Amino acid sequence: MHRTLHDLDRVQQEFINSVYVELKTFQEAANLLNVDRKTISQLNLSLESRWRPITTIRDKWKNKGIEGNFWDFYYWYSNTEKSCHYCGITQEELDHLHTIGIVNKRSTRGRNLEIDRKKSEEKYSNLENLTLSCYWCNNAKTDTFKEDEFMIIGKAIGLVWKKRLGK
């Protein structure tokens, strides 16, 4: 389970938020926190295991143009089961399929679960409408199928994945 930022003191929280969410420079963060630049550098090193995963989630948030508070998205993403909503393949199984060379090697997509909107007409900022989807389900669903309709198709895709995984 992820520890929350509440486990960190205020300066550490503000450092992570200002540098790794708001993308301020180290000097801007030092000014904001009223500490010297050396303290910021030390925080950066000491908190690396905390800020690295945050930057991965931040990039997903920015790439989808999700409006609203980053931390709401962060907690949604951190607490969402890492499997495709439609076919059920897990991130761990996707990693295995790539390792053994079963999936498309030409595409840059497909290595990780993607963020999908269950109702395509709604914006990405409605977190209740978001889910995780594998590339193949996300690509096939497009804006054509409703969530309940695609669950039928996703189940068939899931059967193929299970067979390829030897399950």
Coordinates of N, CA and C in Angstrom, one line a residue:
M1 N 0.8 -1.2 0.0 CA 0.0 0.0 0.0 C 0.9 1.2 0.0
H2 N 0.5 2.2 -0.8 CA 1.3 3.5 -0.8 C 1.1 4.3 0.5
R3 N 2.2 4.7 1.0 CA 2.1 5.7 2.1 C 1.7 7.0 1.5
T4 N 1.0 7.8 2.2 CA 0.5 9.1 1.7 C 1.5 10.2 2.0
L5 N 1.4 11.3 1.3 CA 2.2 12.4 1.6 C 2.0 12.9 3.0
H6 N 0.9 12.6 3.6 CA 0.7 13.0 5.0 C 1.7 12.4 5.9
D7 N 2.4 11.3 5.5 CA 3.4 10.7 6.3 C 4.7 11.6 6.3
L8 N 4.8 12.5 5.5 CA 6.0 13.4 5.4 C 5.7 14.7 6.1
D9 N 6.7 15.4 6.5 CA 6.5 16.7 7.1 C 6.1 17.7 6.1
R10 N 5.7 18.9 6.5 CA 5.2 19.9 5.6 C 6.2 20.4 4.6
V11 N 7.5 20.5 5.0 CA 8.5 21.0 4.0 C 8.7 19.9 2.9
Q12 N 8.7 18.6 3.3 CA 8.9 17.6 2.4 C 7.7 17.5 1.4
Q13 N 6.5 17.7 1.9 CA 5.3 17.7 1.1 C 5.4 18.8 0.1
E14 N 5.7 20.0 0.6 CA 5.7 21.2 -0.3 C 6.8 21.1 -1.3
F15 N 8.0 20.5 -0.9 CA 9.0 20.3 -1.9 C 8.5 19.4 -3.1
I16 N 8.0 18.2 -2.7 CA 7.5 17.3 -3.8 C 6.4 18.0 -4.6
N17 N 5.5 18.6 -4.0 CA 4.4 19.3 -4.8 C 4.9 20.4 -5.7
S18 N 5.8 21.2 -5.1 CA 6.3 22.4 -6.0 C 7.2 21.9 -7.1
V19 N 8.1 21.0 -6.8 CA 9.1 20.6 -7.8 C 8.5 19.5 -8.8
Y20 N 7.9 18.5 -8.2 CA 7.5 17.4 -9.1 C 6.0 17.4 -9.6
V21 N 5.2 18.3 -9.0 CA 3.9 18.4 -9.6 C 3.7 19.7 -10.3
E22 N 4.1 20.8 -9.6 CA 4.0 22.1 -10.3 C 5.2 22.5 -11.2
L23 N 6.2 21.6 -11.1 CA 7.4 21.8 -12.0 C 8.1 23.1 -11.8
K24 N 8.2 23.5 -10.6 CA 9.0 24.7 -10.2 C 10.5 24.3 -10.2
T25 N 11.4 25.2 -10.4 CA 12.8 25.0 -10.3 C 13.2 24.8 -8.8
F26 N 14.4 24.2 -8.6 CA 14.9 24.0 -7.2 C 15.0 25.4 -6.5
Q27 N 15.4 26.4 -7.2 CA 15.6 27.7 -6.6 C 14.2 28.3 -6.3
E28 N 13.2 28.1 -7.1 CA 11.9 28.6 -6.8 C 11.3 27.8 -5.6
A29 N 11.6 26.5 -5.5 CA 11.1 25.8 -4.4 C 11.8 26.2 -3.1
A30 N 13.1 26.5 -3.2 CA 13.8 27.0 -2.0 C 13.3 28.3 -1.5
N31 N 13.0 29.2 -2.5 CA 12.4 30.5 -2.1 C 11.0 30.3 -1.5
L32 N 10.2 29.5 -2.1 CA 8.8 29.2 -1.6 C 8.9 28.6 -0.1
L33 N 9.8 27.7 0.1 CA 9.9 27.1 1.4 C 10.7 27.8 2.4
N34 N 11.4 28.9 1.9 CA 12.2 29.7 2.8 C 13.4 28.8 3.4
V35 N 14.0 28.1 2.5 CA 15.2 27.3 2.9 C 16.3 27.5 1.8
D36 N 17.5 27.1 2.1 CA 18.5 27.4 1.1 C 18.5 26.3 0.1
R37 N 19.2 26.6 -1.0 CA 19.3 25.7 -2.2 C 19.9 24.3 -1.8
K38 N 20.8 24.3 -0.9 CA 21.5 23.1 -0.5 C 20.5 22.1 0.2
T39 N 19.6 22.7 1.0 CA 18.5 21.9 1.7 C 17.6 21.3 0.6
I40 N 17.3 22.0 -0.4 CA 16.5 21.5 -1.5 C 17.2 20.3 -2.2
S41 N 18.4 20.5 -2.5 CA 19.2 19.4 -3.1 C 19.2 18.1 -2.2
Q42 N 19.4 18.3 -0.9 CA 19.3 17.2 0.0 C 18.0 16.6 0.1
L43 N 16.9 17.4 0.1 CA 15.5 16.8 0.0 C 15.3 16.0 -1.2
N44 N 15.8 16.5 -2.3 CA 15.7 15.8 -3.6 C 16.3 14.4 -3.5
L45 N 17.5 14.3 -3.0 CA 18.2 13.0 -2.8 C 17.5 12.1 -1.8
S46 N 17.1 12.7 -0.7 CA 16.5 11.8 0.4 C 15.1 11.4 0.0
L47 N 14.4 12.1 -0.8 CA 13.0 11.7 -1.1 C 12.9 11.1 -2.5
E48 N 14.0 10.7 -3.1 CA 13.9 10.2 -4.5 C 12.9 9.0 -4.6
S49 N 12.9 8.1 -3.7 CA 12.0 6.9 -3.7 C 10.5 7.4 -3.6
R50 N 10.3 8.6 -3.1 CA 8.9 9.1 -3.0 C 8.5 9.8 -4.2
W51 N 9.4 10.7 -4.8 CA 9.0 11.5 -5.9 C 9.0 10.8 -7.3
R52 N 9.8 9.8 -7.4 CA 9.9 9.1 -8.7 C 8.5 8.5 -9.2
P53 N 7.9 7.7 -8.3 CA 6.6 7.2 -8.7 C 5.5 8.3 -9.0
I54 N 5.7 9.4 -8.2 CA 4.7 10.5 -8.4 C 4.9 11.1 -9.8
T55 N 6.1 11.2 -10.3 CA 6.3 11.8 -11.6 C 5.7 11.0 -12.7
T56 N 5.7 9.6 -12.5 CA 5.1 8.8 -13.5 C 3.6 9.0 -13.6
I57 N 3.0 9.1 -12.5 CA 1.5 9.4 -12.4 C 1.3 10.8 -12.9
R58 N 2.1 11.8 -12.5 CA 2.0 13.2 -13.0 C 2.0 13.2 -14.5
D59 N 2.9 12.5 -15.1 CA 2.9 12.5 -16.6 C 1.6 11.9 -17.2
K60 N 1.0 10.9 -16.6 CA -0.2 10.4 -17.1 C -1.3 11.5 -17.0
W61 N -1.3 12.2 -15.9 CA -2.3 13.3 -15.6 C -2.1 14.4 -16.6
K62 N -0.9 14.8 -16.9 CA -0.7 15.9 -17.8 C -1.0 15.4 -19.3
N63 N -0.5 14.2 -19.7 CA -0.7 13.8 -21.0 C -2.2 13.7 -21.4
K64 N -3.1 13.3 -20.4 CA -4.5 13.2 -20.7 C -5.2 14.6 -20.5
G65 N -4.5 15.6 -20.1 CA -5.1 16.9 -19.9 C -6.2 16.8 -18.8
I66 N -6.0 16.1 -17.8 CA -7.0 15.9 -16.8 C -7.1 17.2 -15.9
E67 N -8.3 17.7 -15.9 CA -8.5 19.0 -15.1 C -8.7 18.6 -13.7
G68 N -8.5 19.6 -12.8 CA -8.7 19.3 -11.4 C -7.4 19.1 -10.7
N69 N -7.6 18.7 -9.4 CA -6.5 18.6 -8.5 C -5.6 17.3 -8.8
F70 N -4.3 17.5 -9.0 CA -3.5 16.4 -9.3 C -3.6 15.3 -8.2
W71 N -3.6 15.7 -7.0 CA -3.6 14.7 -5.9 C -4.8 13.9 -5.8
D72 N -6.0 14.4 -6.3 CA -7.2 13.5 -6.4 C -6.9 12.5 -7.5
F73 N -6.3 12.8 -8.6 CA -6.0 11.9 -9.6 C -4.9 10.9 -9.1
Y74 N -3.9 11.4 -8.4 CA -2.9 10.5 -7.9 C -3.5 9.4 -7.0
Y75 N -4.3 9.8 -6.1 CA -4.9 8.8 -5.2 C -5.9 7.9 -5.9
W76 N -6.6 8.4 -6.9 CA -7.4 7.5 -7.7 C -6.5 6.4 -8.4
Y77 N -5.5 6.9 -9.1 CA -4.6 6.0 -9.8 C -3.9 5.0 -8.9
S78 N -3.4 5.5 -7.8 CA -2.6 4.7 -6.9 C -3.5 3.6 -6.3
N79 N -4.8 3.8 -6.1 CA -5.7 2.9 -5.5 C -6.5 2.1 -6.5
T80 N -6.3 2.3 -7.8 CA -7.0 1.5 -8.8 C -6.2 0.2 -9.1
E81 N -7.0 -0.9 -9.2 CA -6.4 -2.2 -9.5 C -5.7 -2.1 -10.8
K82 N -4.5 -2.6 -10.9 CA -3.7 -2.5 -12.2 C -4.0 -3.7 -13.1
S83 N -5.3 -3.7 -13.6 CA -5.7 -4.7 -14.6 C -6.7 -4.0 -15.5
C84 N -6.8 -4.6 -16.7 CA -7.7 -4.0 -17.7 C -9.2 -4.2 -17.2
H85 N -9.9 -3.2 -17.2 CA -11.3 -3.2 -16.8 C -12.1 -4.2 -17.7
Y86 N -11.7 -4.3 -18.9 CA -12.5 -5.1 -19.9 C -12.1 -6.5 -20.0
C87 N -10.9 -6.8 -20.2 CA -10.4 -8.2 -20.4 C -9.8 -8.8 -19.2
G88 N -9.4 -8.0 -18.3 CA -8.8 -8.5 -17.0 C -7.3 -8.7 -17.0
I89 N -6.6 -8.5 -18.1 CA -5.2 -8.7 -18.0 C -4.5 -7.7 -17.1
T90 N -3.6 -8.2 -16.3 CA -2.9 -7.4 -15.3 C -1.7 -6.8 -15.9
Q91 N -1.2 -5.7 -15.2 CA 0.1 -5.1 -15.7 C 1.2 -6.2 -15.6
E92 N 1.2 -7.0 -14.6 CA 2.2 -8.0 -14.4 C 2.2 -9.0 -15.6
E93 N 1.0 -9.4 -16.0 CA 0.8 -10.3 -17.2 C 1.3 -9.6 -18.5
L94 N 1.0 -8.3 -18.6 CA 1.5 -7.6 -19.8 C 3.0 -7.6 -19.8
D95 N 3.6 -7.3 -18.7 CA 5.0 -7.4 -18.6 C 5.6 -8.7 -19.0
H96 N 4.9 -9.8 -18.6 CA 5.4 -11.2 -18.9 C 5.2 -11.4 -20.5
L97 N 4.1 -11.0 -21.0 CA 3.9 -11.2 -22.5 C 4.9 -10.4 -23.3
H98 N 5.3 -9.3 -22.8 CA 6.4 -8.5 -23.5 C 7.7 -9.2 -23.4
T99 N 8.0 -9.7 -22.2 CA 9.3 -10.4 -21.9 C 9.5 -11.6 -22.8
I100 N 8.4 -12.4 -23.0 CA 8.5 -13.6 -23.8 C 8.2 -13.3 -25.3
G101 N 7.9 -12.0 -25.7 CA 7.8 -11.7 -27.1 C 6.5 -12.0 -27.7
I102 N 5.5 -12.2 -27.0 CA 4.2 -12.6 -27.6 C 3.4 -11.4 -28.2
V103 N 3.6 -10.2 -27.7 CA 2.8 -9.1 -28.1 C 3.6 -8.3 -29.1
N104 N 2.9 -7.4 -29.8 CA 3.4 -6.6 -30.9 C 4.7 -5.8 -30.4
K105 N 5.8 -6.1 -31.0 CA 7.0 -5.4 -30.7 C 7.2 -4.1 -31.4
R106 N 6.4 -3.8 -32.4 CA 6.6 -2.6 -33.2 C 5.9 -1.4 -32.6
S107 N 5.0 -1.6 -31.7 CA 4.2 -0.5 -31.2 C 4.9 0.0 -29.9
T108 N 4.8 1.3 -29.7 CA 5.3 1.8 -28.4 C 4.2 1.7 -27.4
R109 N 3.0 1.6 -27.8 CA 1.9 1.3 -26.9 C 1.8 -0.1 -26.6
G110 N 1.1 -0.5 -25.5 CA 0.8 -1.9 -25.2 C 1.7 -2.4 -24.1
R111 N 2.7 -1.7 -23.7 CA 3.5 -2.2 -22.6 C 2.8 -1.9 -21.2
N112 N 2.0 -0.8 -21.2 CA 1.4 -0.5 -19.9 C -0.1 -0.3 -20.1
L113 N -0.8 -0.4 -19.0 CA -2.2 -0.2 -19.0 C -2.4 1.3 -19.3
E114 N -3.5 1.6 -19.9 CA -3.8 3.0 -20.3 C -5.1 3.5 -19.6
I115 N -5.3 4.8 -19.6 CA -6.4 5.4 -18.9 C -7.5 5.5 -20.0
D116 N -8.7 4.9 -19.7 CA -9.8 4.9 -20.6 C -11.0 5.6 -19.9
R117 N -11.8 6.2 -20.7 CA -13.1 6.8 -20.2 C -14.2 5.7 -20.5
K118 N -14.9 5.3 -19.5 CA -16.0 4.4 -19.7 C -17.0 4.9 -20.6
K119 N -17.4 6.2 -20.4 CA -18.3 6.9 -21.3 C -17.5 7.9 -22.0
S120 N -17.3 7.7 -23.3 CA -16.3 8.5 -24.1 C -16.8 9.9 -24.2
E121 N -18.0 10.2 -24.1 CA -18.5 11.6 -24.2 C -18.2 12.5 -23.0
E122 N -17.8 11.9 -21.9 CA -17.4 12.6 -20.7 C -15.9 12.9 -20.7
K123 N -15.6 14.0 -20.0 CA -14.2 14.4 -20.0 C -13.4 13.6 -19.0
Y124 N -12.1 13.6 -19.2 CA -11.1 12.9 -18.3 C -11.1 13.4 -16.9
S125 N -11.7 14.6 -16.7 CA -11.6 15.1 -15.3 C -12.6 14.4 -14.4
N126 N -13.6 13.7 -14.9 CA -14.5 12.9 -14.0 C -13.8 11.6 -13.7
L127 N -13.2 11.5 -12.5 CA -12.5 10.4 -12.1 C -13.3 9.1 -12.0
E128 N -14.6 9.3 -11.7 CA -15.5 8.1 -11.6 C -15.7 7.4 -13.0
N129 N -15.5 8.2 -14.0 CA -15.6 7.7 -15.4 C -14.4 7.1 -15.9
L130 N -13.3 7.2 -15.2 CA -12.0 6.6 -15.7 C -11.8 5.2 -15.2
T131 N -11.1 4.5 -16.0 CA -10.7 3.1 -15.7 C -9.4 2.8 -16.4
L132 N -8.8 1.7 -16.0 CA -7.6 1.3 -16.7 C -7.9 0.2 -17.8
S133 N -7.3 0.3 -18.9 CA -7.5 -0.6 -20.0 C -6.2 -1.0 -20.7
C134 N -6.2 -2.2 -21.2 CA -5.0 -2.5 -22.0 C -5.1 -1.8 -23.3
Y135 N -4.0 -1.7 -24.0 CA -4.0 -1.1 -25.3 C -5.0 -1.7 -26.3
W136 N -5.1 -3.0 -26.3 CA -5.9 -3.6 -27.3 C -7.4 -3.4 -27.0
C137 N -7.8 -3.4 -25.8 CA -9.2 -3.1 -25.5 C -9.5 -1.6 -25.7
N138 N -8.6 -0.8 -25.3 CA -8.8 0.7 -25.4 C -8.8 1.1 -26.9
N139 N -8.0 0.4 -27.7 CA -8.0 0.7 -29.1 C -9.2 0.2 -29.8
A140 N -9.7 -1.0 -29.4 CA -10.9 -1.6 -30.1 C -12.2 -0.9 -29.6
K141 N -12.2 -0.5 -28.4 CA -13.4 0.1 -27.9 C -13.7 1.5 -28.6
T142 N -12.7 2.2 -28.8 CA -12.8 3.6 -29.4 C -14.0 4.4 -28.7
D143 N -14.6 5.2 -29.5 CA -15.8 5.9 -29.0 C -17.1 5.2 -29.4
T144 N -17.0 4.1 -30.1 CA -18.1 3.4 -30.7 C -18.9 2.6 -29.7
F145 N -18.2 1.9 -28.8 CA -18.9 0.9 -27.9 C -19.1 1.6 -26.5
K146 N -20.3 1.3 -25.9 CA -20.5 1.6 -24.5 C -19.8 0.6 -23.6
E147 N -19.6 1.0 -22.4 CA -18.9 0.2 -21.5 C -19.5 -1.2 -21.4
D148 N -20.8 -1.3 -21.2 CA -21.4 -2.7 -21.0 C -21.3 -3.5 -22.3
E149 N -21.4 -2.8 -23.4 CA -21.2 -3.5 -24.7 C -19.8 -4.1 -24.9
F150 N -18.8 -3.3 -24.5 CA -17.4 -3.7 -24.7 C -17.0 -4.8 -23.7
M151 N -17.7 -4.8 -22.6 CA -17.4 -5.9 -21.6 C -17.5 -7.3 -22.2
I152 N -18.4 -7.4 -23.1 CA -18.6 -8.7 -23.8 C -17.4 -9.0 -24.7
I153 N -17.0 -8.0 -25.5 CA -15.8 -8.2 -26.3 C -14.6 -8.4 -25.5
G154 N -14.4 -7.6 -24.4 CA -13.3 -7.7 -23.6 C -13.1 -9.1 -23.0
K155 N -14.2 -9.7 -22.6 CA -14.2 -11.1 -22.1 C -13.5 -12.0 -23.1
A156 N -13.8 -11.9 -24.4 CA -13.2 -12.7 -25.4 C -11.7 -12.4 -25.6
I157 N -11.4 -11.2 -25.5 CA -10.0 -10.8 -25.6 C -9.2 -11.4 -24.4
G158 N -9.9 -11.4 -23.2 CA -9.3 -11.9 -22.0 C -9.0 -13.4 -22.1
L159 N -9.9 -14.1 -22.8 CA -9.7 -15.6 -23.0 C -8.5 -15.8 -23.9
V160 N -8.3 -15.0 -24.9 CA -7.1 -15.2 -25.7 C -5.8 -14.9 -24.9
W161 N -5.8 -13.9 -24.1 CA -4.7 -13.6 -23.2 C -4.4 -14.7 -22.3
K162 N -5.4 -15.3 -21.7 CA -5.2 -16.4 -20.8 C -4.6 -17.6 -21.5
K163 N -5.0 -17.8 -22.7 CA -4.5 -19.0 -23.5 C -3.0 -18.7 -23.8
R164 N -2.7 -17.5 -24.2 CA -1.3 -17.2 -24.5 C -0.4 -17.2 -23.3
L165 N -1.0 -17.0 -22.1 CA -0.3 -17.0 -20.9 C -0.2 -18.4 -20.3
G166 N -0.9 -19.4 -21.0 CA -0.9 -20.8 -20.5 C -1.7 -21.0 -19.3
K167 N -2.8 -20.2 -19.1 CA -3.6 -20.3 -18.0 C -4.9 -21.0 -18.3

